[in-house]
XYZ file of C-alpha atoms in Angstrom:
620
model
C -9.926 -19.354 10.074
C -8.161 -17.619 13.934
C -5.853 -15.755 15.036
C -3.940 -19.014 18.643
C -6.312 -18.910 21.266
C -4.825 -16.396 24.588
C -4.355 -13.240 22.122
C -6.782 -11.227 23.654
C -4.848 -11.815 27.475
C -1.931 -10.925 25.296
C -4.018 -7.745 23.844
C -4.230 -6.623 27.962
C -0.809 -7.022 28.397
C 0.836 -5.198 25.985
C -2.044 -1.961 26.260
C -1.855 -2.199 29.756
C 1.957 -1.333 30.235
C 1.889 1.529 26.805
C 2.803 5.019 27.493
C -0.655 7.107 27.354
C 0.571 9.132 24.521
C 2.420 10.434 21.617
C 3.776 12.854 23.438
C 4.393 10.682 26.374
C 6.382 8.499 24.666
C 9.001 12.303 23.162
C 9.426 12.313 27.517
C 10.777 9.173 27.692
C 12.819 9.017 24.826
C 14.131 12.355 25.548
C 14.923 10.869 29.310
C 17.140 7.852 28.219
C 18.492 9.390 25.006
C 18.697 12.918 25.591
C 22.408 13.853 23.594
C 22.107 11.440 21.319
C 21.220 12.371 17.543
C 17.264 11.694 17.462
C 17.057 13.019 13.098
C 19.720 14.441 10.419
C 17.917 16.757 7.564
C 19.291 18.746 4.478
C 18.954 21.998 5.075
C 18.577 25.073 2.188
C 21.953 24.761 0.946
C 22.066 20.856 0.818
C 24.207 20.360 3.913
C 22.751 17.635 6.339
C 22.937 18.436 9.772
C 22.327 16.518 13.274
C 19.355 17.212 16.463
C 19.642 15.453 19.248
C 16.262 14.634 21.139
C 16.949 17.100 23.888
C 17.061 19.502 20.780
C 14.267 17.810 19.052
C 11.953 18.545 23.001
C 13.237 21.752 22.984
C 11.888 22.458 19.248
C 7.940 20.420 19.802
C 7.255 22.679 23.842
C 7.845 25.351 22.172
C 5.432 24.826 18.931
C 3.082 23.166 21.974
C 3.226 26.224 23.630
C 2.658 28.446 20.627
C -0.575 25.967 20.565
C -1.838 27.136 23.963
C -0.678 30.416 23.569
C -3.181 31.021 20.093
C -5.923 29.542 22.505
C -5.869 25.838 21.752
C -7.977 23.411 23.976
C -7.304 19.666 23.705
C -8.117 17.234 20.798
C -8.714 21.474 18.175
C -6.904 19.888 15.133
C -3.839 21.109 13.664
C -3.603 20.782 9.485
C -0.366 20.236 8.183
C -0.015 20.613 4.781
C 3.286 20.111 3.546
C 6.245 17.370 2.488
C 8.153 15.009 4.276
C 11.228 16.927 6.529
C 12.049 17.590 9.956
C 9.839 20.475 10.997
C 6.745 17.842 10.097
C 7.989 16.211 12.278
C 8.550 18.696 15.026
C 5.400 19.949 14.146
C 3.637 16.694 15.095
C 4.873 15.957 18.160
C 3.823 20.255 19.399
C 0.827 19.184 18.238
C 0.562 15.741 20.364
C 2.223 17.450 23.300
C -0.519 20.352 23.168
C -3.156 17.422 23.687
C -4.075 18.596 19.670
C -4.757 16.296 16.768
C -2.658 16.039 13.547
C -4.779 17.179 10.294
C -2.515 15.481 7.731
C -3.492 16.759 4.033
C -0.558 14.851 1.752
C 1.022 18.054 -0.580
C -0.037 17.449 -3.774
C -4.550 17.931 -2.222
C -5.544 19.706 -5.473
C -6.819 22.950 -3.395
C -10.963 22.436 -2.765
C -10.093 19.598 -0.942
C -7.662 21.506 1.014
C -10.593 22.915 1.432
C -13.348 20.029 2.529
C -10.533 18.388 5.370
C -9.464 21.852 6.446
C -13.641 22.215 6.883
C -13.978 18.525 7.636
C -12.127 17.939 10.016
C -12.645 21.742 11.849
C -9.206 22.601 11.691
C -8.198 25.413 14.066
C -4.371 26.007 12.906
C -2.485 25.124 9.553
C 0.905 24.654 9.702
C 2.112 25.118 5.247
C 5.165 24.026 4.143
C 5.801 27.422 1.908
C 3.555 30.346 -0.177
C 2.073 28.082 -2.666
C 0.343 26.028 -0.071
C -0.557 29.484 2.424
C -3.077 29.829 -0.755
C -5.001 26.684 -0.574
C -6.378 27.568 2.481
C -6.928 31.439 2.211
C -7.756 31.123 -1.289
C -11.042 30.119 0.419
C -12.806 32.965 2.171
C -15.268 30.742 4.233
C -12.130 28.920 5.862
C -10.787 32.988 7.411
C -12.500 32.945 10.444
C -12.161 29.198 11.484
C -8.355 28.864 10.889
C -6.690 32.753 11.742
C -3.328 31.573 11.707
C -1.292 29.883 9.113
C 2.652 28.940 9.967
C 5.350 28.795 7.141
C 7.963 26.870 7.327
C 8.805 28.370 4.220
C 8.064 31.916 4.191
C 7.948 35.264 6.263
C 5.275 36.898 8.516
C 3.423 38.943 7.004
C 2.038 40.234 10.552
C -2.155 39.474 9.161
C -2.258 35.925 8.855
C 0.599 33.985 7.768
C 3.518 33.596 10.769
C 7.551 32.676 9.803
C 8.328 29.111 11.365
C 10.875 30.579 13.394
C 8.481 33.123 14.423
C 5.786 31.170 15.520
C 8.633 28.939 18.119
C 9.628 32.040 19.318
C 5.765 33.108 20.395
C 6.181 29.500 22.264
C 9.193 30.148 23.703
C 7.868 33.612 24.887
C 4.527 32.282 26.263
C 6.611 29.503 27.966
C 8.334 32.502 29.955
C 5.351 33.462 31.351
C 3.779 29.740 32.190
C 7.103 27.516 31.893
C 4.329 24.035 33.319
C 1.594 24.593 30.896
C 2.887 22.523 28.214
C 4.058 19.564 30.961
C 0.179 20.329 31.913
C -1.621 19.746 29.443
C 0.356 17.152 27.734
C -1.274 15.556 32.020
C -3.937 15.597 30.805
C -3.584 13.274 27.301
C -4.261 9.558 27.801
C -4.691 6.898 25.456
C -8.236 7.859 24.729
C -6.802 10.716 23.404
C -7.700 11.721 19.920
C -4.962 11.925 18.222
C -4.649 11.916 14.795
C -7.487 12.965 11.411
C -5.832 11.128 8.226
C -7.616 11.303 5.829
C -8.067 8.500 3.534
C -6.259 8.611 -0.779
C -9.644 8.504 -1.642
C -9.199 5.550 -4.681
C -13.836 5.973 -5.178
C -14.993 9.351 -3.552
C -14.732 11.712 -1.379
C -11.500 11.055 1.507
C -12.586 10.042 4.719
C -10.697 11.013 8.117
C -9.845 7.490 9.809
C -9.844 8.846 14.489
C -6.623 7.234 15.820
C -6.182 7.327 19.215
C -3.159 8.034 20.702
C -3.018 4.201 22.477
C -3.472 2.933 18.926
C -0.224 4.225 17.941
C 1.961 3.573 21.360
C -0.823 0.345 21.113
C 1.030 -0.470 17.807
C 4.745 0.853 19.121
C 4.751 -1.141 21.770
C 4.371 -4.634 19.898
C 6.220 -3.559 17.361
C 8.489 -3.769 20.213
C 8.312 -7.143 20.848
C 8.964 -8.190 17.123
C 12.995 -6.523 17.939
C 13.238 -5.441 14.098
C 15.309 -2.669 15.125
C 17.323 -1.390 17.889
C 19.130 1.664 18.854
C 21.742 2.721 17.383
C 20.889 2.147 13.548
C 20.273 4.806 11.023
C 16.688 4.527 9.382
C 16.178 6.962 5.657
C 12.666 8.003 5.908
C 10.675 9.598 2.848
C 7.531 7.857 2.958
C 4.850 10.699 3.117
C 4.182 11.671 6.747
C 0.583 12.683 5.625
C -0.433 8.911 4.919
C -0.165 6.706 8.131
C 2.473 4.284 7.248
C 4.573 6.861 7.894
C 3.679 8.802 10.899
C 4.126 4.345 12.677
C 7.540 5.041 11.545
C 7.985 8.290 13.688
C 5.928 6.406 16.677
C 9.136 2.838 16.050
C 11.534 6.097 16.365
C 10.315 7.240 19.545
C 9.941 3.288 20.900
C 12.946 1.833 19.281
C 15.321 5.182 19.982
C 17.284 4.319 16.168
C 17.748 7.970 15.055
C 15.884 9.528 11.584
C 17.882 10.338 8.066
C 14.526 12.580 7.116
C 14.048 14.078 2.977
C 10.646 13.466 1.381
C 12.368 14.106 -1.700
C 11.873 10.650 -3.834
C 14.380 12.210 -6.687
C 17.597 12.071 -3.193
C 16.239 8.701 -2.331
C 19.413 6.853 -4.621
C 21.630 9.933 -3.939
C 20.806 10.394 -0.286
C 21.132 6.350 0.392
C 24.770 6.294 -0.674
C 25.780 10.052 1.164
C 23.748 8.619 4.417
C 24.457 4.547 4.569
C 21.151 3.930 6.832
C 20.680 0.780 8.477
C 17.046 0.309 7.267
C 14.580 1.973 4.873
C 10.378 1.860 4.734
C 9.285 1.926 1.244
C 6.424 1.154 -0.468
C 6.889 -1.737 -3.980
C 6.953 0.314 -6.814
C 10.330 2.287 -5.389
C 11.798 -1.807 -5.260
C 10.330 -2.927 -8.978
C 11.964 0.896 -10.056
C 15.579 -0.532 -8.851
C 15.003 -3.264 -10.258
C 14.287 -2.003 -12.931
C 16.828 -0.517 -13.204
C 19.494 -2.816 -13.055
C 17.333 -5.510 -16.366
C 17.616 -2.627 -18.265
C 20.708 -0.494 -17.579
C 24.020 -0.186 -19.345
C 25.163 -2.907 -17.116
C 22.241 -5.195 -18.270
C 24.123 -5.357 -21.848
C 27.521 -7.457 -23.508
C 30.422 -8.913 -21.032
C 28.573 -7.049 -18.233
C 25.428 -8.232 -18.348
C 26.649 -12.278 -19.260
C 28.802 -11.225 -15.514
C 25.032 -10.273 -13.639
C 23.434 -12.362 -15.245
C 25.520 -15.113 -13.994
C 25.828 -13.628 -10.771
C 22.061 -13.713 -9.847
C 21.545 -16.775 -11.539
C 24.634 -18.311 -8.575
C 22.200 -15.879 -6.403
C 18.679 -17.580 -6.611
C 20.584 -21.040 -6.314
C 21.585 -20.104 -3.382
C 18.508 -18.626 -2.362
C 16.567 -22.057 -0.589
C 19.657 -22.147 2.061
C 20.071 -19.189 2.897
C 15.648 -19.124 3.819
C 16.853 -22.170 5.558
C 19.864 -20.153 7.572
C 21.809 -23.427 5.847
C 24.815 -23.642 4.792
C 25.526 -23.065 1.225
C 27.730 -26.117 -0.089
C 31.401 -26.168 -0.931
C 31.479 -25.388 -4.873
C 28.148 -23.058 -5.153
C 29.164 -21.300 -1.566
C 32.641 -19.991 -3.778
C 31.044 -19.129 -6.856
C 28.898 -17.356 -4.741
C 31.627 -14.871 -3.149
C 32.134 -14.063 -6.660
C 29.091 -12.803 -7.799
C 29.423 -11.032 -4.294
C 32.016 -9.434 -5.878
C 31.537 -8.616 -8.907
C 28.459 -8.010 -8.417
C 25.755 -7.585 -5.377
C 28.073 -5.904 -3.573
C 28.261 -2.517 -6.108
C 24.246 -2.974 -6.122
C 24.622 -3.290 -2.716
C 26.618 0.511 -2.281
C 24.709 1.701 -4.464
C 22.500 1.578 -1.765
C 24.946 2.882 0.895
C 26.605 -0.475 1.439
C 24.831 -0.586 5.587
C 21.459 -1.246 4.487
C 20.352 -4.429 6.690
C 16.945 -4.883 5.299
C 14.032 -3.245 3.827
C 10.124 -3.186 5.217
C 8.200 -2.837 2.485
C 4.099 -1.694 2.509
C 0.709 0.425 0.732
C 0.210 -2.216 -1.805
C 1.639 -6.036 -2.863
C 4.887 -6.929 -3.465
C 5.716 -9.201 -6.111
C 7.521 -12.232 -4.299
C 9.837 -12.232 -7.730
C 11.060 -9.071 -6.501
C 11.594 -9.714 -2.990
C 13.301 -12.868 -3.954
C 15.738 -11.220 -6.725
C 17.094 -8.997 -4.078
C 17.734 -11.302 -1.985
C 19.678 -13.207 -4.052
C 21.442 -10.823 -4.109
C 22.279 -10.220 -0.560
C 19.394 -7.247 0.208
C 17.002 -8.447 2.137
C 13.262 -6.872 1.776
C 9.893 -7.824 3.977
C 7.128 -7.330 3.504
C 4.288 -6.234 5.470
C 0.491 -5.443 5.913
C -1.823 -2.997 6.718
C -4.711 -0.220 6.737
C -4.466 3.989 7.709
C -7.826 2.891 10.073
C -5.637 0.196 11.186
C -2.985 2.333 12.032
C -0.819 1.075 9.384
C 0.827 -1.773 10.468
C -1.125 -4.934 11.181
C 1.736 -7.763 10.016
C 5.096 -8.008 9.261
C 7.838 -10.508 7.596
C 10.633 -10.664 10.301
C 14.009 -10.260 8.606
C 15.360 -13.491 10.207
C 12.338 -15.803 9.388
C 11.436 -14.570 6.134
C 8.617 -16.402 4.377
C 8.065 -15.072 0.575
C 4.634 -14.048 -0.972
C 3.039 -13.792 2.897
C 2.935 -10.170 4.583
C 3.880 -12.339 7.960
C 2.701 -13.386 10.630
C 0.165 -10.555 12.969
C 1.488 -8.046 15.386
C 1.914 -9.183 18.854
C -1.602 -9.630 20.244
C -3.232 -8.618 17.292
C -6.728 -10.615 16.658
C -7.351 -12.218 12.895
C -10.282 -13.736 12.014
C -10.532 -14.657 8.152
C -14.727 -14.680 7.281
C -16.526 -17.278 5.551
C -16.346 -15.348 1.516
C -12.400 -15.034 2.270
C -11.809 -11.134 4.593
C -9.837 -10.240 6.437
C -10.936 -9.194 9.725
C -8.853 -7.816 12.625
C -9.069 -6.543 16.209
C -7.055 -4.634 18.517
C -6.500 -1.218 20.092
C -4.661 -0.010 17.023
C -8.347 -0.219 14.742
C -9.764 3.490 14.573
C -12.476 4.740 16.763
C -14.196 5.700 13.174
C -14.493 7.538 10.788
C -15.440 11.302 10.792
C -18.539 12.829 10.994
C -19.345 9.145 9.022
C -21.395 6.864 11.324
C -22.985 5.062 8.572
C -18.842 4.352 7.338
C -18.253 3.579 10.968
C -21.032 0.967 10.829
C -19.730 -0.518 8.264
C -16.371 -0.973 8.653
C -16.301 -2.121 12.358
C -18.859 -4.780 13.405
C -20.555 -4.303 16.867
C -18.260 -7.492 18.061
C -15.295 -4.874 17.278
C -14.238 -6.674 14.751
C -12.079 -4.143 11.537
C -13.924 -5.540 8.214
C -10.184 -4.343 5.882
C -12.082 -5.287 2.128
C -9.185 -7.176 1.385
C -9.003 -11.230 1.351
C -6.856 -13.228 2.005
C -5.555 -16.281 4.834
C -4.001 -17.779 7.037
C -1.576 -20.499 6.517
C -1.236 -22.875 8.729
C 2.396 -21.586 10.518
C -0.079 -18.675 11.041
C 1.048 -16.599 8.440
C -0.943 -14.217 6.276
C -1.390 -14.532 3.135
C -3.266 -11.083 0.994
C -4.777 -11.963 -2.827
C -7.105 -9.141 -3.117
C -8.999 -6.353 -2.733
C -12.504 -7.598 -1.873
C -13.982 -5.186 -4.191
C -11.581 -5.179 -6.464
C -11.612 -8.864 -8.050
C -12.769 -9.664 -12.000
C -15.340 -12.512 -12.825
C -14.888 -12.989 -16.466
C -17.886 -14.738 -18.372
C -16.904 -18.481 -17.804
C -17.181 -17.438 -14.019
C -14.353 -17.938 -13.283
C -12.777 -15.157 -10.138
C -8.827 -13.171 -10.843
C -7.399 -11.040 -8.402
C -6.044 -8.557 -10.566
C -3.547 -7.916 -8.296
C -2.121 -10.987 -9.223
C -1.879 -10.260 -12.889
C -0.792 -7.061 -12.298
C 2.698 -8.064 -10.385
C 3.827 -10.736 -12.438
C 3.160 -7.740 -15.159
C 5.508 -5.709 -13.473
C 7.978 -8.648 -11.894
C 8.426 -9.823 -15.524
C 8.284 -6.454 -17.197
C 10.815 -4.625 -16.483
C 10.758 -1.863 -19.304
C 6.589 -1.094 -17.440
C 6.317 1.819 -14.251
C 2.504 0.903 -13.844
C -0.207 -2.414 -15.014
C -3.414 -2.633 -14.582
C -5.388 -5.495 -15.628
C -9.236 -5.444 -16.427
C -11.336 -8.098 -17.939
C -15.386 -8.122 -16.015
C -17.855 -9.846 -17.878
C -15.755 -10.290 -20.328
C -13.717 -13.970 -21.874
C -10.089 -12.861 -20.545
C -8.206 -10.702 -19.150
C -6.182 -8.099 -20.607
C -4.392 -4.992 -19.589
C -3.290 -0.858 -19.417
C 0.759 -0.876 -19.417
C 2.318 2.727 -18.953
C 6.270 2.448 -19.290
C 8.699 3.978 -17.254
C 10.104 7.315 -18.380
C 13.593 6.902 -17.740
C 13.844 3.423 -19.117
C 11.794 4.198 -22.307
C 14.050 6.901 -22.517
C 17.211 5.973 -22.593
C 16.508 2.999 -24.452
C 15.617 5.907 -27.723
C 18.985 7.706 -26.852
C 20.679 4.111 -28.064
C 18.492 3.011 -30.370
C 17.959 6.175 -32.738
C 15.259 7.919 -31.297
C 17.039 11.056 -29.060
C 14.527 13.395 -29.629
C 11.032 11.408 -29.247
C 8.879 12.265 -27.068
C 7.682 9.890 -24.346
C 4.668 9.758 -26.218
C 6.063 8.901 -29.642
C 8.466 5.970 -27.976
C 5.729 4.420 -26.352
C 3.718 3.555 -28.968
C 7.152 2.532 -31.844
C 6.302 -0.745 -33.425
C 9.956 -2.232 -32.112
C 8.291 -1.172 -28.149
C 5.718 -2.925 -28.764
C 7.579 -6.700 -30.305
C 9.549 -5.873 -26.957
C 7.016 -5.599 -24.542
C 5.377 -8.344 -26.684
C 8.441 -11.286 -25.157
C 8.233 -9.353 -21.216
C 4.528 -10.238 -21.446
C 4.585 -13.730 -22.481
C 6.623 -14.367 -20.166
C 4.506 -12.699 -17.345
C 2.074 -15.263 -18.634
C 4.129 -17.864 -17.434
C 4.176 -17.176 -13.648
C 0.156 -17.411 -13.684
C -2.509 -19.364 -13.897
C -4.241 -19.989 -18.013
C -7.202 -18.040 -17.137
C -5.215 -15.046 -15.532
C -3.605 -14.723 -18.855
C -2.470 -11.645 -20.978
C -4.725 -12.094 -23.983
C -4.276 -8.499 -25.362
C -3.197 -5.818 -24.334
C -2.268 -1.536 -25.069
C 0.256 0.868 -24.103
C -0.761 4.459 -22.742
C 1.063 6.822 -24.639
C 0.795 8.564 -21.320
C 1.544 8.553 -17.409
C -1.081 7.869 -14.408
C -0.310 10.841 -12.422
C -0.993 11.835 -8.585
C -1.863 15.394 -10.925
C -4.092 13.568 -13.254
C -5.403 12.288 -10.658
C -5.276 8.387 -11.014
C -3.103 7.661 -8.607
C -2.781 8.780 -4.769
C 0.057 9.827 -2.403
C 1.234 6.479 -1.690
C 1.407 5.588 -5.492
C -1.632 2.801 -5.588
C -3.292 2.821 -8.707
C -6.630 4.354 -8.292
C -7.860 1.418 -10.768
C -11.659 2.242 -10.865
C -11.386 5.575 -11.797
C -8.653 4.437 -13.946
C -11.244 2.300 -16.635
C -12.907 5.102 -16.351
C -11.357 8.110 -17.533
C -9.674 5.414 -19.993
C -12.791 3.235 -20.681
C -12.857 3.277 -24.984
C -9.262 2.172 -24.673
C -10.237 -0.739 -22.184
C -13.183 -1.590 -24.460
C -11.251 -1.804 -28.093
C -9.003 -4.317 -25.428
C -12.402 -6.474 -26.620
C -14.615 -5.316 -29.229
C -14.363 -7.727 -32.130
C -10.952 -9.809 -31.065
C -12.998 -11.522 -28.078
C -15.484 -14.223 -30.052
C -12.299 -15.343 -31.527
C -9.923 -15.468 -28.193
C -11.007 -18.449 -25.596
C -10.692 -18.204 -22.335
C -9.848 -21.811 -22.122
């Protein structure tokens, strides 16, 4: 099935009116809203400061001029190794102004991988968050000549290779005093076909690949989303997503086109506190964030006693109201009265903890469980799901909060062509698609066919209303020994939605009679349970292996199985005594499980799920 005829014409129309570059989008935004707040951000004393669009433009221009002063030319690469913060955004804008290319590097990236990315991208200059990130560059002698300058956000100039952030901006200001039109002239040379970013995939398998995205990819994406009217000027977005990831980068493009303000702070542990403090209108996140909020409510102190009974009643009432609300129909009088009471006693308090003004949240980067989505909706909190890949500028389809359909990732964005291949693979074609993989023509040819269709590697389908369903990764499908295909993400989503004490789940069973799982307990929930059940000093590893925990999880797994087909149900599982972390290489920075790596590193445990008992358990 393919998206309706006329998509190519709409695509051409949208592309024709796109700005030439991200930098030009910033210029247009400054002209329209010079004195309007663009960003609010915490300073070193945790005081929230504000920057207007004019102030953003001044700093971006100074940064660009400093790049010119250092001799960088069009499409020279500039690496950024930092967490999400205001300087990241300003540097990225400055790089666009200078016609250069942003090379993204996750702050958790190991030193040897930093060296690989900077070398593979041919980066000429690096912006680092602090001296620990600077060391990831200086530790490699082969980078000394090719990267002679490192700008440090938190640190001092050493008079040699490292220059402090403000000192670098002042270099640019001095250069502008002598060459006042230099940045404007450089920006004028940037076109839609100019390279904008080199985003290195997180590498769930093998070395990360550099995704080459042109300015036209980002400006088309922003213009296309603009037609969907998801946000509007005057709104405040909360941005914690890694700007090293394309999801975060897309939010910056949307901000330039829509004109909303952004509260920016990449510290995940501050999300809850900052939502309450800043009261944003919307936020983007990954499924794990929403799962964690739901699990905290389901397992917290208010989940027991009279408060627990009230909460249970409130959500039961909320669920009854869901069908009416989805269709925009008024609730029956008795249900409306009950819903109003449930909202007053429970839902309003939950929303208040999240700032009280959230109009919607967007989930992306991985599959969101419809159960989790429905739970939030029952409480009056809208979580819409979207879908996309780094190779296609991230947001390729998304639900609208006024036309929500659980279980789907929404319709394709305007102008995006979607085709479902004979084997169920989702194919995409539009200006958002990457130019290719950097220095990797073989991988590029494998991903993009001669007709320009990008092969996503995802399996899915379009319904009669044009909504896209994504069922799993093509390479991740598990085939049992009985010939049944099982989508691991479906099994894992059922586990995550029904076992509130876990933080991670990995379904396994390729070639076996049944499906098994590796489960990881949520540290906060587990330690709270230990404190409340006479184990205040027990470690995470000790608590996770207690028989009482196993018995509790058994009940929840049984509940999860009721949401699965018989051949998909979990017959055996193991609770790991350790977390899967970014540092261990088991999880990507966008919170995706590196399935193959986890299974390989836990091979004995995985095998134990099937040894000796497989013959006694029937698949049917």
